[in-house]
CSV table of C-alpha atoms in Angstrom, one decimal:
chain,number,residue,atom,x,y,z
J,1,MET,CA,-11.7,-11.1,20.7
J,2,GLY,CA,-10.1,-8.0,22.0
J,3,THR,CA,-11.3,-4.5,22.4
J,4,PRO,CA,-12.8,-2.7,19.2
J,5,ALA,CA,-9.0,-0.9,18.8
J,6,GLN,CA,-7.6,-4.1,18.7
J,7,LEU,CA,-9.7,-5.4,16.0
J,8,GLU,CA,-9.3,-2.6,13.7
J,9,ARG,CA,-5.5,-2.9,13.9
J,10,ARG,CA,-5.7,-6.4,13.2
J,11,ALA,CA,-8.8,-6.7,10.9
J,12,PRO,CA,-6.9,-5.2,7.8
J,13,ALA,CA,-3.6,-7.7,8.3
J,14,LEU,CA,-5.9,-10.7,8.8
J,15,ILE,CA,-7.9,-9.7,5.4
J,16,PHE,CA,-4.8,-9.4,3.6
J,17,ALA,CA,-3.1,-12.6,4.5
J,18,ALA,CA,-6.5,-14.4,3.8
J,19,ALA,CA,-6.8,-13.0,1.0
J,20,LEU,CA,-3.2,-13.5,-0.4
J,21,ALA,CA,-3.2,-17.5,0.7
J,22,LEU,CA,-6.5,-17.8,-1.3
J,23,TYR,CA,-5.1,-16.0,-4.5
J,24,THR,CA,-1.9,-17.9,-3.8
J,25,ALA,CA,-3.7,-21.3,-3.9
J,26,THR,CA,-5.7,-20.8,-6.9
J,27,LEU,CA,-3.0,-18.9,-8.8
J,28,HIS,CA,-2.7,-19.3,-12.7
J,29,GLY,CA,1.3,-20.1,-12.5
J,30,ASP,CA,1.9,-21.0,-16.2
J,31,VAL,CA,2.2,-18.6,-19.7
J,32,GLN,CA,-1.1,-17.2,-20.3
J,33,ALA,CA,-2.6,-16.2,-23.8
J,34,ALA,CA,-3.7,-12.7,-25.1
J,35,ASP,CA,-3.1,-9.8,-22.9
J,36,SER,CA,-1.9,-11.8,-20.3
J,37,GLY,CA,0.8,-13.2,-22.2
J,38,GLU,CA,2.2,-9.9,-23.4
J,39,PHE,CA,2.5,-8.4,-20.1
J,40,GLN,CA,4.2,-11.7,-18.7
J,41,ILE,CA,6.7,-11.5,-21.5
J,42,ALA,CA,7.2,-7.2,-21.4
J,43,ALA,CA,7.7,-7.9,-17.5
J,44,LEU,CA,10.3,-10.5,-18.1
J,45,LEU,CA,12.2,-8.6,-20.7
J,46,LEU,CA,11.5,-5.2,-19.8
J,47,GLY,CA,9.8,-4.8,-22.9
J,48,ILE,CA,6.8,-2.4,-23.7
J,49,PRO,CA,3.1,-3.3,-23.7
J,50,HIS,CA,0.5,-2.7,-25.8
J,51,PRO,CA,-0.8,1.2,-24.9
J,52,PRO,CA,-1.0,3.0,-22.7
J,53,GLY,CA,2.3,1.1,-21.8
J,54,TYR,CA,1.9,0.5,-18.2
J,55,PRO,CA,5.6,1.6,-17.0
J,56,LEU,CA,4.9,0.7,-13.3
J,57,PHE,CA,3.3,-2.9,-13.8
J,58,THR,CA,6.0,-3.8,-16.1
J,59,LEU,CA,8.9,-2.9,-13.6
J,60,LEU,CA,7.2,-4.4,-10.8
J,61,GLY,CA,6.3,-7.7,-12.9
J,62,TRP,CA,10.2,-7.8,-13.4
J,63,VAL,CA,10.9,-7.3,-9.7
J,64,PHE,CA,8.7,-10.0,-9.1
J,65,SER,CA,9.7,-12.2,-11.5
J,66,GLN,CA,13.3,-12.0,-9.4
J,67,LEU,CA,11.9,-13.3,-6.1
J,68,PRO,CA,13.1,-16.6,-4.9
J,69,LEU,CA,9.4,-18.0,-5.0
J,70,PRO,CA,8.7,-22.0,-5.3
J,71,LEU,CA,6.7,-20.9,-9.2
J,72,SER,CA,7.9,-20.5,-12.3
J,73,VAL,CA,8.9,-17.1,-13.3
J,74,PHE,CA,5.3,-16.5,-15.1
J,75,GLY,CA,3.8,-17.4,-11.9
J,76,ARG,CA,5.9,-15.0,-10.0
J,77,VAL,CA,4.6,-12.3,-12.6
J,78,SER,CA,1.2,-13.6,-11.8
J,79,TRP,CA,1.7,-13.2,-8.2
J,80,LEU,CA,2.0,-9.5,-8.4
J,81,SER,CA,-1.8,-9.3,-9.1
J,82,ALA,CA,-2.7,-11.6,-6.2
J,83,VAL,CA,-0.3,-9.3,-3.8
J,84,SER,CA,-2.1,-6.3,-5.5
J,85,ALA,CA,-5.6,-7.5,-5.1
J,86,SER,CA,-5.1,-8.6,-1.4
J,87,LEU,CA,-3.6,-5.3,-0.5
J,88,THR,CA,-6.8,-3.8,-2.4
J,89,LEU,CA,-9.0,-5.6,-0.3
J,90,ALA,CA,-7.0,-4.4,3.1
J,91,MET,CA,-7.0,-1.0,1.9
J,92,ILE,CA,-11.0,-1.1,1.1
J,93,GLY,CA,-11.1,-2.6,5.0
J,94,MET,CA,-9.2,0.2,6.1
J,95,ALA,CA,-10.9,2.5,4.3
J,96,ALA,CA,-14.5,1.3,5.7
J,97,LEU,CA,-12.9,1.2,9.2
J,98,GLU,CA,-12.3,5.2,8.7
J,99,VAL,CA,-16.3,5.7,8.6
J,100,ALA,CA,-17.0,4.4,12.3
J,101,PRO,CA,-13.8,4.0,14.3
J,102,GLY,CA,-13.9,2.2,17.6
J,103,ARG,CA,-16.5,0.2,16.6
J,104,ARG,CA,-17.4,-3.4,16.6
J,105,GLY,CA,-19.7,-3.0,13.3
J,106,ALA,CA,-16.9,-1.1,11.5
J,107,VAL,CA,-14.7,-4.1,11.5
J,108,ILE,CA,-17.7,-6.5,10.4
J,109,ALA,CA,-18.4,-4.1,7.6
J,110,ALA,CA,-14.8,-3.6,6.9
J,111,ILE,CA,-14.6,-8.0,6.6
J,112,LEU,CA,-18.2,-7.8,4.7
J,113,ALA,CA,-16.5,-5.4,2.3
J,114,ALA,CA,-13.4,-7.2,1.5
J,115,LEU,CA,-15.3,-10.5,1.5
J,116,VAL,CA,-18.0,-9.0,-1.0
J,117,LEU,CA,-15.4,-7.8,-3.6
J,118,GLY,CA,-12.7,-10.3,-3.0
J,119,GLY,CA,-14.7,-13.2,-3.6
J,120,SER,CA,-16.6,-11.8,-6.6
J,121,ALA,CA,-15.9,-13.8,-9.8
J,122,THR,CA,-14.4,-11.1,-11.9
J,123,PHE,CA,-12.2,-9.8,-8.9
J,124,TRP,CA,-10.6,-13.4,-7.9
J,125,ALA,CA,-10.0,-14.1,-11.9
J,126,GLN,CA,-8.1,-10.7,-12.0
J,127,ALA,CA,-6.2,-11.7,-8.6
J,128,THR,CA,-5.3,-15.0,-10.4
J,129,THR,CA,-3.6,-14.4,-13.6
J,130,THR,CA,-1.1,-11.6,-15.1
J,131,ASN,CA,-3.4,-8.2,-15.7
J,132,ILE,CA,-3.4,-4.6,-15.2
J,133,ARG,CA,-6.5,-4.4,-13.5
J,134,SER,CA,-5.6,-5.6,-10.1
J,135,LEU,CA,-2.8,-2.7,-10.0
J,136,THR,CA,-5.2,-0.6,-10.9
J,137,ALA,CA,-7.9,-1.6,-8.2
J,138,LEU,CA,-5.0,-1.2,-5.7
J,139,MET,CA,-4.4,2.5,-6.9
J,140,THR,CA,-8.0,3.1,-6.7
J,141,ALA,CA,-8.5,1.8,-2.9
J,142,LEU,CA,-5.2,3.6,-2.0
J,143,MET,CA,-6.8,6.9,-3.2
J,144,LEU,CA,-10.1,5.9,-1.1
J,145,TRP,CA,-8.2,5.1,1.9
J,146,VAL,CA,-6.7,8.5,2.0
J,147,SER,CA,-9.9,10.4,1.1
J,148,ALA,CA,-11.7,8.5,4.2
J,149,ARG,CA,-8.8,9.5,6.3
J,150,ALA,CA,-9.4,13.1,5.1
J,151,TRP,CA,-13.3,12.6,5.8
J,152,ARG,CA,-12.6,11.5,9.4
J,153,ASP,CA,-8.9,13.4,10.2
J,154,LEU,CA,-8.3,16.2,7.8
J,155,SER,CA,-4.8,17.2,7.8
J,156,GLN,CA,-2.5,18.9,5.0
J,157,ALA,CA,-0.5,15.3,5.0
J,158,ARG,CA,-3.5,14.0,3.5
J,159,LEU,CA,-3.1,16.2,0.6
J,160,ARG,CA,0.7,14.9,0.2
J,161,GLU,CA,-0.5,11.2,0.5
J,162,PHE,CA,-3.1,11.6,-2.3
J,163,ALA,CA,-0.3,12.9,-4.6
J,164,LEU,CA,1.8,9.9,-4.1
J,165,TRP,CA,-1.1,7.4,-4.8
J,166,PHE,CA,-2.8,9.4,-7.7
J,167,GLY,CA,0.7,10.1,-9.2
J,168,LEU,CA,1.6,6.6,-9.0
J,169,GLY,CA,-1.9,5.5,-10.0
J,170,LEU,CA,-1.4,7.5,-13.4
J,171,GLY,CA,2.2,6.2,-13.6
J,172,HIS,CA,0.2,2.6,-14.2
J,173,HIS,CA,-3.1,3.7,-16.1
J,174,VAL,CA,-4.0,7.2,-17.3
J,175,SER,CA,-7.7,6.3,-16.8
J,176,LEU,CA,-7.2,6.7,-13.0
J,177,VAL,CA,-7.4,10.9,-13.8
J,178,PHE,CA,-11.0,10.3,-13.9
J,179,ILE,CA,-11.7,9.1,-10.2
J,180,GLY,CA,-8.4,10.7,-9.2
J,181,GLY,CA,-9.5,14.2,-10.3
J,182,VAL,CA,-12.9,13.9,-8.6
J,183,LEU,CA,-11.6,12.6,-5.2
J,184,GLY,CA,-8.5,15.5,-5.5
J,185,VAL,CA,-11.0,18.0,-6.3
J,186,TRP,CA,-13.0,17.3,-3.4
J,187,LEU,CA,-9.8,16.8,-1.2
J,188,LEU,CA,-8.8,20.4,-2.0
J,189,ALA,CA,-12.1,22.1,-1.3
J,190,ARG,CA,-12.4,20.5,1.7
J,191,LEU,CA,-8.9,22.0,3.1
J,192,HIS,CA,-9.9,25.2,1.5
J,193,ARG,CA,-13.1,25.4,3.5
J,194,ARG,CA,-10.8,24.8,6.9
J,195,ARG,CA,-8.1,27.2,5.4
J,196,MET,CA,-5.4,24.4,5.8
J,197,LEU,CA,-4.9,24.7,2.0
J,198,THR,CA,-1.5,26.8,1.5
J,199,ILE,CA,1.1,27.4,-1.5
J,200,ARG,CA,3.5,25.4,0.5
J,201,VAL,CA,1.4,22.5,1.0
J,202,LEU,CA,0.4,22.9,-2.8
J,203,ALA,CA,4.1,23.0,-3.9
J,204,GLN,CA,4.8,19.8,-1.8
J,205,ALA,CA,1.9,17.7,-3.3
J,206,THR,CA,3.0,19.1,-6.5
J,207,LEU,CA,6.5,18.3,-6.4
J,208,ILE,CA,5.7,14.6,-5.1
J,209,PHE,CA,3.2,14.1,-8.1
J,210,LEU,CA,5.8,15.2,-10.5
J,211,ALA,CA,8.3,13.3,-9.1
J,212,THR,CA,5.9,9.8,-9.7
J,213,GLN,CA,5.4,10.7,-13.1
J,214,ILE,CA,9.2,9.9,-13.9
J,215,VAL,CA,8.2,6.7,-14.3
J,216,TRP,CA,7.0,7.3,-17.9
J,217,LEU,CA,10.6,7.5,-19.0
J,218,TYR,CA,10.8,3.9,-18.9
J,219,LEU,CA,8.9,4.1,-22.0
J,220,PRO,CA,11.2,6.1,-24.6
J,221,LEU,CA,14.4,4.7,-22.7
J,222,ARG,CA,13.3,1.3,-23.3
J,223,ASP,CA,12.0,2.0,-26.8
J,224,VAL,CA,15.2,3.6,-27.8
J,225,ALA,CA,17.0,0.3,-26.8
J,226,GLY,CA,14.8,-2.0,-29.1
J,227,ALA,CA,13.0,-3.5,-26.1
J,228,ARG,CA,10.7,-6.4,-26.8
J,229,PHE,CA,7.2,-5.0,-28.4
J,230,ALA,CA,8.9,-1.5,-28.8
J,231,PRO,CA,6.6,0.6,-31.3
J,232,GLY,CA,9.9,2.3,-32.5
J,233,SER,CA,8.1,6.1,-32.0
J,234,LEU,CA,8.4,6.8,-28.2
J,235,ASN,CA,11.5,8.9,-28.9
J,236,THR,CA,9.4,12.0,-30.2
J,237,LEU,CA,6.7,13.5,-28.0
J,238,ASP,CA,3.9,13.0,-30.7
J,239,GLY,CA,5.0,9.3,-30.5
J,240,LEU,CA,5.0,8.9,-26.9
J,241,LEU,CA,1.8,10.8,-26.2
J,242,PHE,CA,0.1,8.8,-28.7
J,243,HIS,CA,0.9,5.6,-26.7
J,244,VAL,CA,0.4,7.1,-23.5
J,245,LEU,CA,-3.0,8.4,-24.3
J,246,ALA,CA,-3.8,5.3,-26.4
J,247,ARG,CA,-5.2,7.3,-29.4
J,248,GLY,CA,-5.1,4.2,-31.6
J,249,PHE,CA,-8.0,2.8,-29.5
J,250,ALA,CA,-9.9,6.3,-30.0
J,251,GLY,CA,-12.7,4.4,-32.6
J,252,ASP,CA,-13.2,1.6,-29.7
J,253,MET,CA,-16.5,1.7,-27.7
J,254,LEU,CA,-14.3,0.9,-24.5
J,255,ALA,CA,-11.8,3.3,-25.3
J,256,PHE,CA,-11.7,4.9,-21.8
């Protein structure tokens, strides 16, 4: 079976491959109803979905729709969920491996974590349909993985890595500000205690974060171009913030 170190290197790739094979085999490859159908059309036509707009998902969905896969264009957009979900499980496994590196028990824990999450009905359903939740899960898993690495092997590079995934996560769904904010404060505090938090590394992380937010320009640019589902109000700051912050859902009990 190999040494613990060899098993650690292989486990995430095996988790990803097994999950992707399973989710691809059970993929919903046709046009779907409700929000899923809206996201499919928005991705295929580079439109603007309902608030908060999901620009990163829409762009990635369009890229996936262009892949030369033996699936319909709708199935290719759905395959983004399968890939995102499979990567999520691999990252969760890698985060588990950071807790006790070099031990066979850590590999078992990583596989069990992936099995429990990946085999759950809700996660599996999201992994095989067009939705924004699988990509949200991936961005969350990436932030958790960086945090786990920082817990075991703290360095200034961890803050730059976290800024990248936190920024891309917000470029997908602004609700990730909650978990990202908590993990970010924890990482900053940990670096500060070790006297590793400098103005230079803060500036680098800030620039990386700001660079990821360029993705939001997709909304006003496509709105002006008259894209499918465009509300026609995203060319003003107030209109853009109303959409991005999903203020229209303010009265909904599930607003966040």
